[in-house]
XYZ file of C-alpha atoms in Angstrom:
769
model
C -11.654 25.252 20.734
C -8.681 23.001 21.506
C -5.936 24.261 19.181
C -4.642 20.702 18.906
C -8.063 19.053 18.650
C -10.222 17.711 15.860
C -10.195 19.929 12.774
C -6.934 21.682 13.588
C -3.908 21.780 11.248
C -1.496 20.201 13.717
C 1.985 19.415 12.403
C 3.033 15.769 12.523
C 4.697 14.899 15.809
C 6.448 11.843 14.329
C 8.403 13.855 11.771
C 11.076 15.010 14.183
C 11.979 11.401 14.945
C 11.856 10.261 11.344
C 13.721 13.210 9.823
C 16.556 13.094 12.350
C 17.267 9.408 11.801
C 16.031 8.241 15.183
C 13.104 6.189 13.888
C 13.161 2.423 14.293
C 12.619 0.419 11.127
C 12.991 -3.325 10.699
C 16.488 -2.825 9.279
C 17.483 -1.240 12.592
C 16.495 -4.345 14.567
C 19.300 -6.686 15.551
C 18.944 -9.565 18.001
C 21.841 -11.226 19.883
C 23.315 -14.081 17.891
C 21.278 -13.426 14.773
C 22.124 -15.006 11.436
C 21.374 -13.491 8.032
C 19.266 -14.926 5.234
C 19.505 -14.460 1.491
C 17.042 -15.753 -1.084
C 18.322 -17.182 -4.354
C 15.706 -16.398 -6.980
C 14.809 -17.906 -10.295
C 16.349 -16.290 -13.393
C 13.747 -18.154 -15.466
C 10.140 -17.119 -16.008
C 8.918 -20.669 -16.598
C 11.064 -23.738 -16.209
C 11.410 -27.177 -14.703
C 14.044 -27.511 -12.000
C 16.178 -30.502 -12.996
C 18.799 -30.271 -10.261
C 19.858 -28.142 -7.299
C 23.436 -28.712 -6.124
C 24.152 -27.173 -2.713
C 27.245 -29.075 -1.498
C 29.775 -26.418 -2.487
C 27.734 -23.638 -0.914
C 27.402 -25.498 2.385
C 31.203 -25.731 2.726
C 31.804 -22.000 2.499
C 32.791 -19.996 5.609
C 29.970 -18.918 7.888
C 27.250 -20.857 6.100
C 24.653 -22.291 8.485
C 22.040 -23.684 6.116
C 21.270 -24.010 2.416
C 17.627 -24.997 2.069
C 15.529 -25.993 -0.935
C 11.933 -26.733 -1.767
C 12.578 -30.395 -0.973
C 13.601 -29.415 2.582
C 10.523 -27.239 2.897
C 8.280 -30.110 1.834
C 10.067 -32.571 4.143
C 9.427 -30.242 7.090
C 5.739 -30.102 6.204
C 5.554 -26.337 5.673
C 2.198 -25.523 4.037
C 1.718 -23.479 0.888
C 1.313 -19.716 0.954
C -2.374 -19.069 1.660
C -4.870 -17.204 -0.469
C -7.105 -15.708 2.204
C -10.041 -14.447 0.140
C -12.109 -16.492 -2.266
C -14.734 -15.420 -4.789
C -17.275 -17.356 -6.811
C -17.340 -17.474 -10.594
C -20.469 -16.974 -12.702
C -21.213 -20.681 -12.377
C -21.196 -20.452 -8.575
C -17.947 -22.351 -8.151
C -15.057 -20.868 -6.111
C -11.970 -19.553 -7.849
C -9.247 -22.080 -8.577
C -6.210 -21.929 -6.276
C -2.885 -23.434 -7.377
C -0.150 -24.640 -5.034
C 2.142 -21.798 -3.961
C 5.174 -23.079 -1.995
C 7.467 -20.603 -0.245
C 10.372 -22.220 -2.124
C 9.834 -23.564 -5.638
C 9.400 -27.301 -5.970
C 9.690 -28.946 -9.369
C 8.924 -25.816 -11.368
C 9.394 -22.042 -11.296
C 6.744 -19.783 -12.753
C 8.146 -16.254 -12.671
C 11.492 -14.517 -12.648
C 12.299 -13.796 -9.019
C 10.496 -16.765 -7.482
C 12.408 -18.021 -4.390
C 14.310 -21.232 -5.105
C 16.950 -21.578 -2.368
C 17.289 -20.023 1.097
C 20.853 -19.469 2.334
C 21.541 -18.596 5.969
C 24.972 -17.526 7.184
C 26.709 -15.565 9.900
C 26.781 -12.442 7.738
C 24.736 -11.294 4.779
C 27.882 -11.153 2.654
C 28.625 -14.809 3.404
C 25.023 -15.728 2.579
C 25.231 -13.964 -0.776
C 28.564 -15.586 -1.597
C 27.139 -19.004 -0.803
C 24.112 -18.361 -3.002
C 26.449 -17.798 -5.928
C 27.951 -21.237 -5.286
C 24.564 -22.981 -5.589
C 24.068 -24.672 -8.957
C 20.513 -24.843 -10.270
C 19.840 -26.559 -13.590
C 16.671 -25.426 -15.349
C 14.793 -26.667 -18.413
C 13.164 -23.627 -19.974
C 9.459 -23.718 -20.827
C 7.348 -21.344 -22.921
C 6.053 -18.334 -20.996
C 2.976 -16.148 -21.234
C 3.068 -12.557 -19.952
C -0.089 -10.677 -20.883
C -3.450 -11.542 -19.375
C -5.425 -11.783 -22.652
C -2.690 -13.963 -24.170
C -2.994 -16.429 -21.279
C -6.588 -17.167 -22.321
C -5.731 -17.964 -25.935
C -5.868 -21.500 -27.276
C -2.419 -23.046 -27.115
C -1.097 -20.648 -24.463
C 1.467 -22.104 -22.027
C -0.332 -23.639 -19.036
C 0.990 -22.623 -15.631
C -0.869 -24.958 -13.274
C -2.272 -28.430 -13.853
C -5.358 -27.714 -11.713
C -6.178 -24.464 -13.529
C -7.209 -25.306 -17.107
C -6.795 -22.451 -19.541
C -5.001 -20.395 -16.859
C -8.429 -19.137 -15.700
C -8.780 -18.823 -11.920
C -12.236 -17.263 -12.045
C -14.861 -15.681 -14.275
C -16.772 -13.301 -11.995
C -19.685 -11.023 -12.764
C -21.913 -8.371 -11.231
C -24.984 -6.493 -12.433
C -27.873 -7.230 -14.799
C -26.714 -8.415 -18.224
C -30.216 -8.709 -19.681
C -31.151 -5.183 -18.645
C -27.941 -3.875 -20.191
C -28.611 -5.728 -23.454
C -32.035 -4.089 -23.601
C -30.515 -0.661 -22.969
C -28.068 -1.105 -25.828
C -30.838 -2.292 -28.119
C -32.634 1.021 -27.555
C -29.565 3.271 -27.706
C -29.265 6.238 -30.053
C -25.459 6.091 -29.794
C -22.974 3.491 -28.558
C -19.304 3.939 -27.795
C -16.578 1.375 -27.164
C -13.157 1.898 -25.628
C -10.366 -0.618 -25.115
C -7.842 0.377 -22.483
C -4.962 -0.971 -20.413
C -4.451 -0.207 -16.750
C -0.696 -0.707 -16.706
C 1.197 -2.851 -14.212
C 3.151 -0.940 -11.561
C 5.561 -1.687 -8.709
C 4.791 -0.119 -5.304
C 8.410 0.856 -4.558
C 7.993 1.885 -0.932
C 10.979 3.820 0.374
C 11.713 1.071 2.922
C 11.980 -2.416 1.455
C 10.370 -5.458 3.043
C 12.143 -7.345 5.802
C 11.775 -9.507 8.898
C 13.716 -10.590 11.971
C 12.485 -13.802 13.582
C 13.419 -15.597 16.787
C 12.203 -18.958 18.112
C 12.421 -20.021 21.748
C 12.169 -23.801 21.529
C 11.922 -24.355 25.289
C 9.053 -21.900 25.692
C 7.552 -22.660 22.284
C 7.330 -18.930 21.505
C 7.860 -17.116 18.231
C 8.888 -13.468 17.922
C 8.780 -11.683 14.572
C 9.699 -8.061 13.922
C 8.585 -7.033 10.453
C 7.620 -3.998 8.405
C 3.969 -4.308 7.487
C 0.536 -2.692 7.489
C -0.976 -4.907 10.176
C 0.926 -7.065 12.651
C -2.183 -9.003 13.718
C -2.649 -10.207 10.151
C 0.889 -11.571 10.167
C 0.352 -13.190 13.549
C -2.642 -15.080 12.209
C -1.002 -16.177 8.960
C 2.382 -17.176 10.388
C 1.192 -18.535 13.722
C -2.133 -20.132 12.931
C -2.158 -20.934 9.218
C 1.473 -21.809 8.510
C 3.296 -22.956 11.659
C 0.335 -23.963 13.867
C 1.625 -22.157 16.930
C -0.895 -21.179 19.641
C -1.857 -17.515 19.459
C -0.535 -16.729 22.925
C 2.872 -18.025 21.852
C 3.261 -15.692 18.860
C 4.308 -12.060 19.066
C 4.627 -9.847 15.996
C 6.012 -6.337 16.330
C 6.010 -3.539 13.782
C 7.525 -0.166 14.594
C 8.169 2.549 11.999
C 7.219 1.649 8.450
C 8.655 3.418 5.430
C 5.630 3.248 3.159
C 3.323 0.386 2.272
C 0.713 1.364 -0.378
C -1.128 -1.938 0.087
C 1.914 -4.013 -0.845
C 3.057 -4.441 2.773
C -0.256 -5.765 4.034
C 0.547 -9.261 2.807
C 2.513 -12.209 4.129
C 5.184 -13.264 1.629
C 7.295 -16.391 1.131
C 10.278 -14.598 2.708
C 8.372 -14.175 5.985
C 7.664 -17.890 6.068
C 11.257 -18.728 5.178
C 12.662 -16.481 7.902
C 10.487 -18.123 10.563
C 11.252 -21.582 9.191
C 14.975 -20.858 9.346
C 14.909 -19.639 12.943
C 13.004 -22.743 13.997
C 15.499 -25.023 12.243
C 18.606 -23.233 13.487
C 17.465 -22.275 16.969
C 18.829 -18.739 16.617
C 17.438 -15.436 15.323
C 17.409 -14.924 11.559
C 17.205 -11.603 9.729
C 16.178 -11.049 6.125
C 16.073 -7.626 4.469
C 15.160 -7.167 0.806
C 17.317 -5.101 -1.486
C 15.757 -3.008 -4.239
C 16.131 -5.729 -6.845
C 14.289 -8.121 -4.532
C 11.489 -5.568 -4.381
C 11.089 -5.378 -8.128
C 11.167 -9.169 -8.435
C 9.027 -10.181 -5.471
C 6.873 -7.389 -4.006
C 3.341 -7.880 -5.293
C 2.705 -5.711 -8.314
C -0.401 -3.601 -8.874
C -3.088 -3.032 -11.543
C -2.502 -4.859 -14.911
C -6.003 -4.921 -16.382
C -7.080 -5.135 -20.003
C -10.599 -3.718 -20.255
C -13.253 -3.138 -22.882
C -16.013 -0.717 -21.895
C -19.223 -0.040 -23.813
C -21.593 2.860 -23.108
C -25.097 3.300 -24.541
C -26.600 6.817 -24.835
C -30.006 8.181 -25.661
C -30.537 11.094 -28.068
C -29.969 13.613 -25.240
C -26.626 12.076 -24.303
C -27.976 10.452 -21.152
C -26.315 7.114 -20.405
C -28.657 4.147 -20.738
C -26.285 1.293 -20.034
C -22.723 0.272 -19.188
C -20.982 -2.979 -20.065
C -17.462 -3.771 -18.813
C -15.253 -6.763 -19.650
C -11.876 -7.033 -17.901
C -9.049 -9.536 -17.995
C -7.156 -9.187 -14.719
C -3.581 -10.456 -14.680
C -3.035 -12.240 -11.345
C 0.608 -13.126 -11.950
C 1.938 -16.634 -11.410
C 0.245 -17.341 -8.064
C -2.532 -16.006 -5.864
C -1.312 -13.527 -3.292
C -3.275 -13.155 -0.024
C -6.149 -11.025 -1.336
C -5.595 -11.385 -5.092
C -9.035 -12.655 -6.237
C -10.805 -9.819 -4.406
C -8.855 -6.901 -5.895
C -10.273 -6.867 -9.459
C -13.713 -8.021 -8.262
C -15.092 -7.217 -4.810
C -12.652 -4.418 -3.962
C -14.033 -2.196 -6.693
C -17.482 -3.772 -6.812
C -20.165 -1.262 -7.673
C -17.732 1.537 -8.518
C -17.761 1.104 -12.284
C -20.713 3.439 -12.858
C -18.721 6.155 -11.095
C -20.738 9.237 -10.167
C -23.209 8.777 -12.990
C -26.898 7.877 -12.986
C -26.632 4.818 -15.196
C -29.799 2.711 -14.952
C -28.329 -0.559 -16.255
C -24.819 -1.924 -15.716
C -22.961 -5.195 -16.032
C -19.358 -5.999 -15.164
C -17.443 -9.217 -15.679
C -13.857 -10.092 -14.841
C -11.643 -13.003 -15.829
C -8.718 -13.590 -13.473
C -5.815 -15.286 -15.224
C -2.379 -16.638 -14.376
C 0.750 -15.527 -16.224
C 4.504 -15.936 -15.780
C 4.853 -12.689 -13.851
C 5.128 -11.531 -10.241
C 1.834 -12.015 -8.353
C -0.532 -9.036 -8.299
C -2.447 -7.760 -5.275
C -3.620 -4.490 -3.721
C -1.918 -1.239 -4.688
C -3.121 2.129 -3.402
C -6.859 2.152 -4.040
C -7.094 -1.555 -4.910
C -9.803 -1.938 -7.533
C -11.314 1.516 -7.184
C -8.615 3.331 -9.224
C -9.102 0.773 -11.996
C -12.866 1.398 -11.991
C -12.499 5.192 -11.912
C -9.914 5.197 -14.686
C -12.182 3.056 -16.854
C -15.340 5.144 -16.507
C -13.582 8.525 -16.651
C -11.640 7.642 -19.791
C -14.848 6.255 -21.278
C -16.667 9.519 -20.524
C -13.995 11.524 -22.338
C -13.990 9.098 -25.267
C -17.778 9.427 -25.404
C -17.520 13.225 -25.349
C -15.027 12.963 -28.230
C -17.387 10.757 -30.271
C -20.516 12.771 -29.444
C -18.878 16.149 -30.058
C -19.822 17.482 -26.632
C -17.798 19.115 -23.855
C -16.661 16.537 -21.297
C -17.860 18.594 -18.338
C -21.285 19.040 -19.903
C -21.594 15.317 -20.606
C -20.788 14.610 -16.968
C -23.279 17.217 -15.751
C -26.093 15.657 -17.760
C -25.455 12.296 -16.123
C -24.833 13.267 -12.485
C -27.532 12.343 -9.972
C -28.524 15.583 -8.206
C -27.558 16.315 -4.623
C -31.235 16.102 -3.725
C -31.215 12.433 -4.789
C -28.831 11.493 -1.979
C -28.667 8.869 -0.670
C -28.422 7.503 -4.204
C -28.333 3.790 -5.101
C -26.532 2.947 -8.331
C -27.182 0.130 -10.786
C -24.927 -2.216 -8.802
C -27.038 -1.657 -5.645
C -24.348 0.469 -3.976
C -25.707 3.435 -2.041
C -23.816 6.741 -1.924
C -24.859 8.413 1.329
C -23.966 11.982 0.360
C -22.449 14.145 -2.345
C -22.963 17.223 -4.514
C -21.138 16.383 -7.725
C -22.284 19.406 -9.742
C -21.129 21.828 -7.056
C -17.653 20.310 -6.785
C -17.196 20.116 -10.548
C -18.266 23.731 -11.008
C -15.770 24.858 -8.375
C -12.953 22.920 -10.054
C -13.935 24.365 -13.448
C -13.885 27.877 -12.011
C -10.468 27.427 -10.411
C -8.907 25.965 -13.564
C -10.458 28.327 -16.081
C -12.248 25.486 -17.857
C -13.868 26.827 -21.015
C -12.545 30.328 -20.342
C -9.070 31.392 -19.259
C -7.626 28.038 -20.278
C -8.382 28.642 -23.946
C -6.197 31.747 -23.784
C -3.398 29.677 -22.265
C -3.844 27.106 -25.012
C -3.426 29.804 -27.678
C -0.342 31.229 -25.954
C 1.242 27.768 -25.880
C 0.402 27.188 -29.551
C 2.178 30.429 -30.443
C 5.304 28.928 -28.892
C 4.909 25.665 -30.789
C 3.479 23.755 -27.807
C 0.231 21.884 -27.260
C -1.867 22.529 -24.150
C -4.458 20.134 -22.770
C -6.935 20.265 -19.884
C -8.310 17.019 -18.514
C -11.009 16.328 -15.949
C -11.930 13.329 -13.858
C -14.665 12.966 -11.293
C -14.103 9.996 -8.999
C -16.037 8.332 -6.229
C -14.721 5.490 -4.147
C -15.918 3.133 -1.455
C -13.717 2.864 1.627
C -13.600 2.715 5.429
C -16.229 0.005 5.748
C -15.873 -3.626 6.750
C -14.391 -4.806 10.031
C -14.176 -2.868 13.244
C -11.276 -1.475 15.236
C -10.680 -1.397 18.987
C -8.727 1.186 20.975
C -7.584 1.360 24.581
C -6.776 4.573 26.433
C -4.662 4.405 29.597
C -3.382 7.151 31.903
C 0.122 6.449 33.195
C 1.716 7.325 36.515
C 3.770 10.103 34.886
C 0.586 11.884 33.764
C 0.886 10.880 30.136
C -1.860 9.199 28.154
C -1.192 6.028 26.170
C -3.411 5.054 23.260
C -3.211 1.455 22.034
C -4.748 0.735 18.637
C -4.368 -2.018 16.026
C -4.064 0.085 12.892
C -0.536 0.630 11.589
C 1.032 3.929 10.659
C 3.124 3.683 7.492
C 3.419 7.345 6.650
C -0.084 8.735 7.166
C 0.467 10.509 10.490
C -1.574 8.344 12.881
C 0.450 9.449 15.909
C -0.694 13.002 15.333
C -4.277 12.359 14.231
C -5.204 9.958 17.016
C -3.561 12.188 19.626
C -5.776 15.046 18.431
C -8.909 12.977 19.072
C -7.821 11.820 22.524
C -6.531 15.248 23.513
C -9.814 16.919 22.628
C -12.016 14.273 24.204
C -10.104 14.011 27.475
C -9.105 17.666 27.658
C -5.453 16.779 28.168
C -2.433 18.480 26.562
C -1.805 17.141 23.060
C 1.879 16.546 23.797
C 1.003 14.204 26.653
C -0.677 11.645 24.366
C 1.464 8.707 23.222
C 0.188 6.468 20.422
C 1.312 2.837 20.359
C 0.717 0.476 17.442
C 2.109 -2.709 15.996
C 2.829 -4.955 19.019
C 0.438 -7.898 19.203
C 1.528 -8.610 22.771
C 0.156 -5.343 24.143
C -2.631 -4.783 21.586
C -5.096 -7.662 21.532
C -6.711 -7.086 18.138
C -6.159 -5.009 15.050
C -7.381 -4.664 11.504
C -4.243 -2.971 10.258
C -4.163 -0.092 7.802
C -5.691 -0.362 4.347
C -8.738 0.795 2.433
C -8.487 4.326 3.879
C -9.992 2.995 7.121
C -7.623 4.097 9.877
C -9.036 7.577 10.511
C -12.739 7.020 9.715
C -12.827 3.831 11.804
C -9.910 4.236 14.207
C -10.641 7.835 15.200
C -14.130 6.965 16.410
C -12.699 3.996 18.328
C -10.348 6.453 20.043
C -13.304 8.689 20.801
C -15.329 5.828 22.268
C -12.382 4.634 24.381
C -11.875 8.170 25.687
C -15.566 8.472 26.581
C -15.418 5.106 28.319
C -12.383 6.264 30.324
C -14.263 9.357 31.449
C -17.074 7.114 32.694
C -14.614 4.813 34.460
C -13.235 7.825 36.273
C -16.551 9.184 37.601
C -16.853 6.855 40.646
C -13.207 7.564 41.533
C -13.783 11.301 41.116
C -16.823 11.030 43.371
C -14.649 9.309 45.967
C -11.940 11.950 45.692
C -14.391 14.860 45.834
C -16.632 13.203 48.428
C -19.754 13.387 46.289
C -22.253 11.070 44.643
C -21.225 9.693 41.243
C -24.442 10.979 39.655
C -23.389 14.509 40.562
C -20.038 14.281 38.762
C -19.594 16.093 35.468
C -16.592 16.064 33.137
C -15.421 19.017 31.082
C -12.068 20.134 29.633
C -9.970 17.591 31.455
C -11.586 17.985 34.875
C -14.189 16.153 36.924
C -16.422 18.511 38.915
C -19.364 18.371 41.250
C -22.292 19.824 39.348
C -23.149 23.355 40.408
C -19.958 23.849 42.447
C -16.381 24.953 41.843
C -14.973 21.785 43.405
C -13.077 19.743 40.789
C -10.105 17.465 40.160
C -8.057 16.872 37.022
C -8.276 13.595 35.168
C -4.687 12.904 36.242
C -5.577 13.347 39.896
C -8.509 11.004 39.487
C -6.285 8.472 37.691
C -3.876 8.569 40.635
C -6.768 7.938 43.014
C -7.924 4.989 40.907
C -4.438 3.452 40.769
C -4.127 3.746 44.557
C -6.909 1.169 44.746
C -4.894 -1.224 42.580
C -4.781 -1.744 38.832
C -4.459 0.534 35.845
C -6.695 3.440 34.908
C -7.838 2.494 31.425
C -10.810 1.864 29.184
C -11.498 0.424 25.753
C -13.777 1.358 22.909
C -14.599 -0.317 19.629
C -16.302 0.843 16.462
C -17.522 -1.327 13.593
C -18.901 0.644 10.645
C -22.374 -0.246 9.436
C -21.577 0.948 5.925
C -18.716 2.325 3.848
C -17.918 5.969 3.191
C -17.884 7.522 -0.292
C -15.319 10.290 -0.745
C -15.507 11.935 -4.142
C -14.049 14.819 -6.041
C -13.240 16.572 -9.272
C -9.601 16.667 -10.404
C -8.436 18.808 -13.319
C -4.964 18.610 -14.814
C -3.271 20.945 -17.282
C -0.418 19.655 -19.422
C 1.873 20.951 -22.119
C 3.170 18.697 -24.880
C 6.269 19.323 -26.963
C 5.335 18.757 -30.624
C 8.850 17.692 -31.591
C 9.659 15.247 -28.781
C 6.321 14.192 -27.281
C 7.500 15.201 -23.803
C 4.566 15.900 -21.467
C 4.940 18.522 -18.741
C 2.413 19.016 -15.972
C 1.651 22.720 -15.829
C -1.024 22.855 -13.140
C -3.294 20.618 -11.106
C -6.529 21.313 -9.208
C -8.333 18.958 -6.844
C -11.681 19.781 -5.249
C -12.668 16.946 -2.939
C -15.440 16.009 -0.535
C -13.995 14.182 2.474
C -16.733 14.918 4.976
C -15.446 16.075 8.356
C -11.703 16.802 8.285
C -9.680 15.734 11.293
C -6.448 17.496 10.292
C -6.251 19.656 7.126
C -2.448 19.370 6.912
C -2.447 15.585 7.061
C -5.319 15.478 4.579
C -3.469 17.669 2.081
C -0.391 15.473 2.465
C -2.404 12.366 1.666
C -3.932 13.964 -1.416
C -0.589 15.319 -2.636
C 1.076 11.924 -2.230
C -1.794 10.137 -3.888
C -1.768 12.509 -6.838
C 1.985 11.930 -7.162
C 1.456 8.190 -7.466
C -1.375 8.659 -9.931
C 0.774 10.973 -12.033
C 3.558 8.400 -11.917
C 1.343 5.695 -13.360
C -0.194 7.999 -15.948
C 3.057 9.442 -17.305
C 6.054 7.378 -16.269
C 5.704 4.032 -14.504
C 5.433 0.799 -16.452
C 6.448 -2.726 -15.535
C 7.713 -4.268 -18.770
C 8.452 -7.943 -19.401
C 10.068 -9.457 -22.460
C 7.142 -11.123 -24.203
C 9.115 -14.234 -25.172
C 11.483 -14.870 -22.284
C 9.456 -13.366 -19.447
C 12.472 -11.411 -18.228
C 11.632 -8.281 -16.241
C 13.077 -5.465 -18.335
C 12.272 -2.730 -15.812
C 13.883 -4.324 -12.770
C 15.700 -1.289 -11.394
C 15.430 2.488 -11.208
C 17.650 2.631 -14.285
C 14.654 1.409 -16.298
C 11.596 2.034 -14.106
C 10.829 5.733 -13.746
C 9.270 7.167 -10.612
C 7.955 10.730 -10.523
C 10.351 13.296 -9.070
C 9.663 16.648 -7.487
C 10.313 18.392 -10.784
C 7.640 16.305 -12.526
C 4.855 17.675 -10.330
C 3.369 21.165 -10.331
C 1.959 22.844 -7.254
C -1.212 20.911 -6.435
C -4.058 23.336 -5.773
C -6.172 21.475 -3.270
C -9.574 22.564 -1.954
C -12.484 20.862 -0.246
C -16.229 21.205 -0.235
C -17.049 18.821 2.550
C -20.443 17.234 3.037
C -20.535 15.214 6.281
C -20.782 11.467 5.804
C -24.051 9.980 7.003
C -22.440 6.569 7.484
C -19.756 7.667 9.942
C -20.348 8.987 13.491
C -17.711 11.694 13.010
C -18.868 12.502 9.487
C -15.475 11.441 8.072
C -14.925 9.982 4.605
C -11.692 8.106 3.943
C -8.963 10.015 2.108
C -5.790 7.952 1.876
C -6.292 6.669 -1.655
C -8.433 9.365 -3.246
C -5.575 11.336 -4.829
C -4.393 8.316 -6.777
C -7.921 7.470 -7.905
C -8.607 10.938 -9.286
C -5.200 11.602 -10.788
C -4.639 8.918 -13.420
C -7.718 9.683 -15.555
C -7.316 13.450 -15.127
C -3.739 13.317 -16.430
C -4.466 11.006 -19.353
C -7.560 13.009 -20.286
C -5.388 16.133 -20.336
C -2.794 14.516 -22.584
C -5.473 13.329 -25.007
C -7.025 16.804 -24.972
C -3.654 18.319 -25.874
C -3.539 16.016 -28.897
C -6.940 17.252 -30.106
C -5.396 18.816 -33.253
C -4.269 15.303 -34.209
C -7.722 13.793 -33.546
C -6.218 11.319 -31.070
C -9.062 9.626 -29.157
C -7.128 7.498 -26.671
C -3.654 6.733 -25.371
C -2.838 3.986 -22.907
C -0.790 4.650 -19.793
C 1.948 5.539 -19.361
C 1.785 8.420 -21.805
C 5.537 8.456 -22.331
C 7.199 10.796 -24.844
C 7.583 7.870 -27.245
C 3.876 7.008 -27.138
C 2.818 10.621 -27.504
C 5.275 11.218 -30.367
C 4.103 8.075 -32.158
C 0.466 9.121 -31.749
C 1.195 12.519 -33.307
C 3.210 11.033 -36.138
C 0.624 8.332 -36.779
C -2.167 10.911 -36.942
C -0.112 13.151 -39.210
C 0.579 10.253 -41.561
């Protein structure tokens, strides 16, 4: 077996570059003669703009341009596009309000871009921004999604009556009503999936350059898919022919969904370089990120479950109000609807289900995909509902789940939303997680020991399933260079996952070449013709097979050249472990020798392969979290964490563990610490810095005990199930379920995220009273 091939725990090759400061991020890019841009943002959550006075700012040293929404409109720059549309229950498409890159007559959230200042230095641009006078007339604001639907709520957009962009539904409402009519027991749970900020380590940014004579645009940006940006900026916004637009992305310091999207600042940077005729650079600071990066989650949900006398689920009904923020980001309508479609029944055999979502506008930062994008919201809902049901029914949560799992023999299993899970053994994974954690056994001893010390112990379980790695295809090209290295070109985008290592493993094994000779190139639309970018846990399940197909195609391309070199017929040529050989003889040549022969005839030695999945993959797993709660302060400490997951075939166990650990960290952050808070009257963002918005630190996380029981995916040629978002999906309900379990002596049934010390303390005091 190739020690650097598929299935091997190869250490990340990119880490040496990144950890020694020799990576290349957008902030490291500087073009000759570049100017610097700064965005002046609205301090108001909802207001009319009465006047913008820019004369004083324009006179300051180094200032090249001070541009407003009026300038943007005069230059004919289109609105920011919403790229995905959904239909409401009545069959009509969702309503889309105007979203200019610079505010026109009105601002609708704190942080909305109002003025773009360009100067020789960033310091001069910031100074000039302070000299701009903007006069606002404050208007009433609405912050929470349910409040936006109330009669008399402030209206954000004239073409969106009642602030309602869409009212979407899925499932069979009549069948669910019948199930509830025949139920022996019904439970209801209201819950909030709290708003969060992605907070990638590297902030957003862009450097743009326009060659007027050639009519060519160059953009270097940090993103999750450069081809997406090429299409939006070149085709949709600036109407530049595709062959005249080049977008480059090099190293990316985290994305989490947030960096997939084109933002107003990207449009403004390109607009500025076209107006000025010189390169323009814009880099966000951390405050910009809080005020303008798309936020995640923010759902208010009511879930109803109907049970028979044996505690089997008869029906599920879900009503959600999804807060979209002030405008529609690129994929916004799809996130609370299609992105998680069919996932609301979780891993349970629920015969009747209905889900409806109202998407509403509020005076907050727009909301779009955040790690998991719709699936974490669905998993959190059903897993909290299962624990609330266990509480009401007086049954162990694991036993309630067991009674409602479809058996492994039922796979492939089609749920009530017509989604088919190709594989899975939910009982087996849950039993393994229970064994590892001491569920129902050793844990009860630990609970008693904690109680003797005045502490509360809780053990919480979640069992998630998610749909990922389906949809569009991905192409890869493999090329052997004259220096005997192998170049792989692929249109996904590494932003921390380890693509350079994983893809090199596939190519190395398939071609039989040394792992260290494989070079992975991503992010340059000039040398990579197409690309779907990275999102939805698709890069390895889809991209790895593309690499495999390109490698196989290259082997076939080489056979006629090998036949030439070895003076044999092409049909007699075999390929094995990096060498072409004449069948039945010891005469052979390395793939590098054959590549040299091919190049001697003119042209490169390369081949392409493409894979488009026919169906999604369904990773799943059981996560169990143990917490300790301080009775006096409400402080929650994570004591231990177990994850037993089914990811199908594993390409690299080390990379997989890293993805799960990181995902769990983000899930823990949302469950315990992170919360985007706005003042309900003024719409001011109260958690606009790390002084007020808490991210999890190393000390907040225990050692994550990660194991797999992998059942190969029937929908993927390599048997892989996506893994990039699974940790986040499993973690939030496991943690909250553990906290609620710890509060069992107080008969607490539910707590909303984040379960901060204040919320926990209040719950204990309220129960005691």
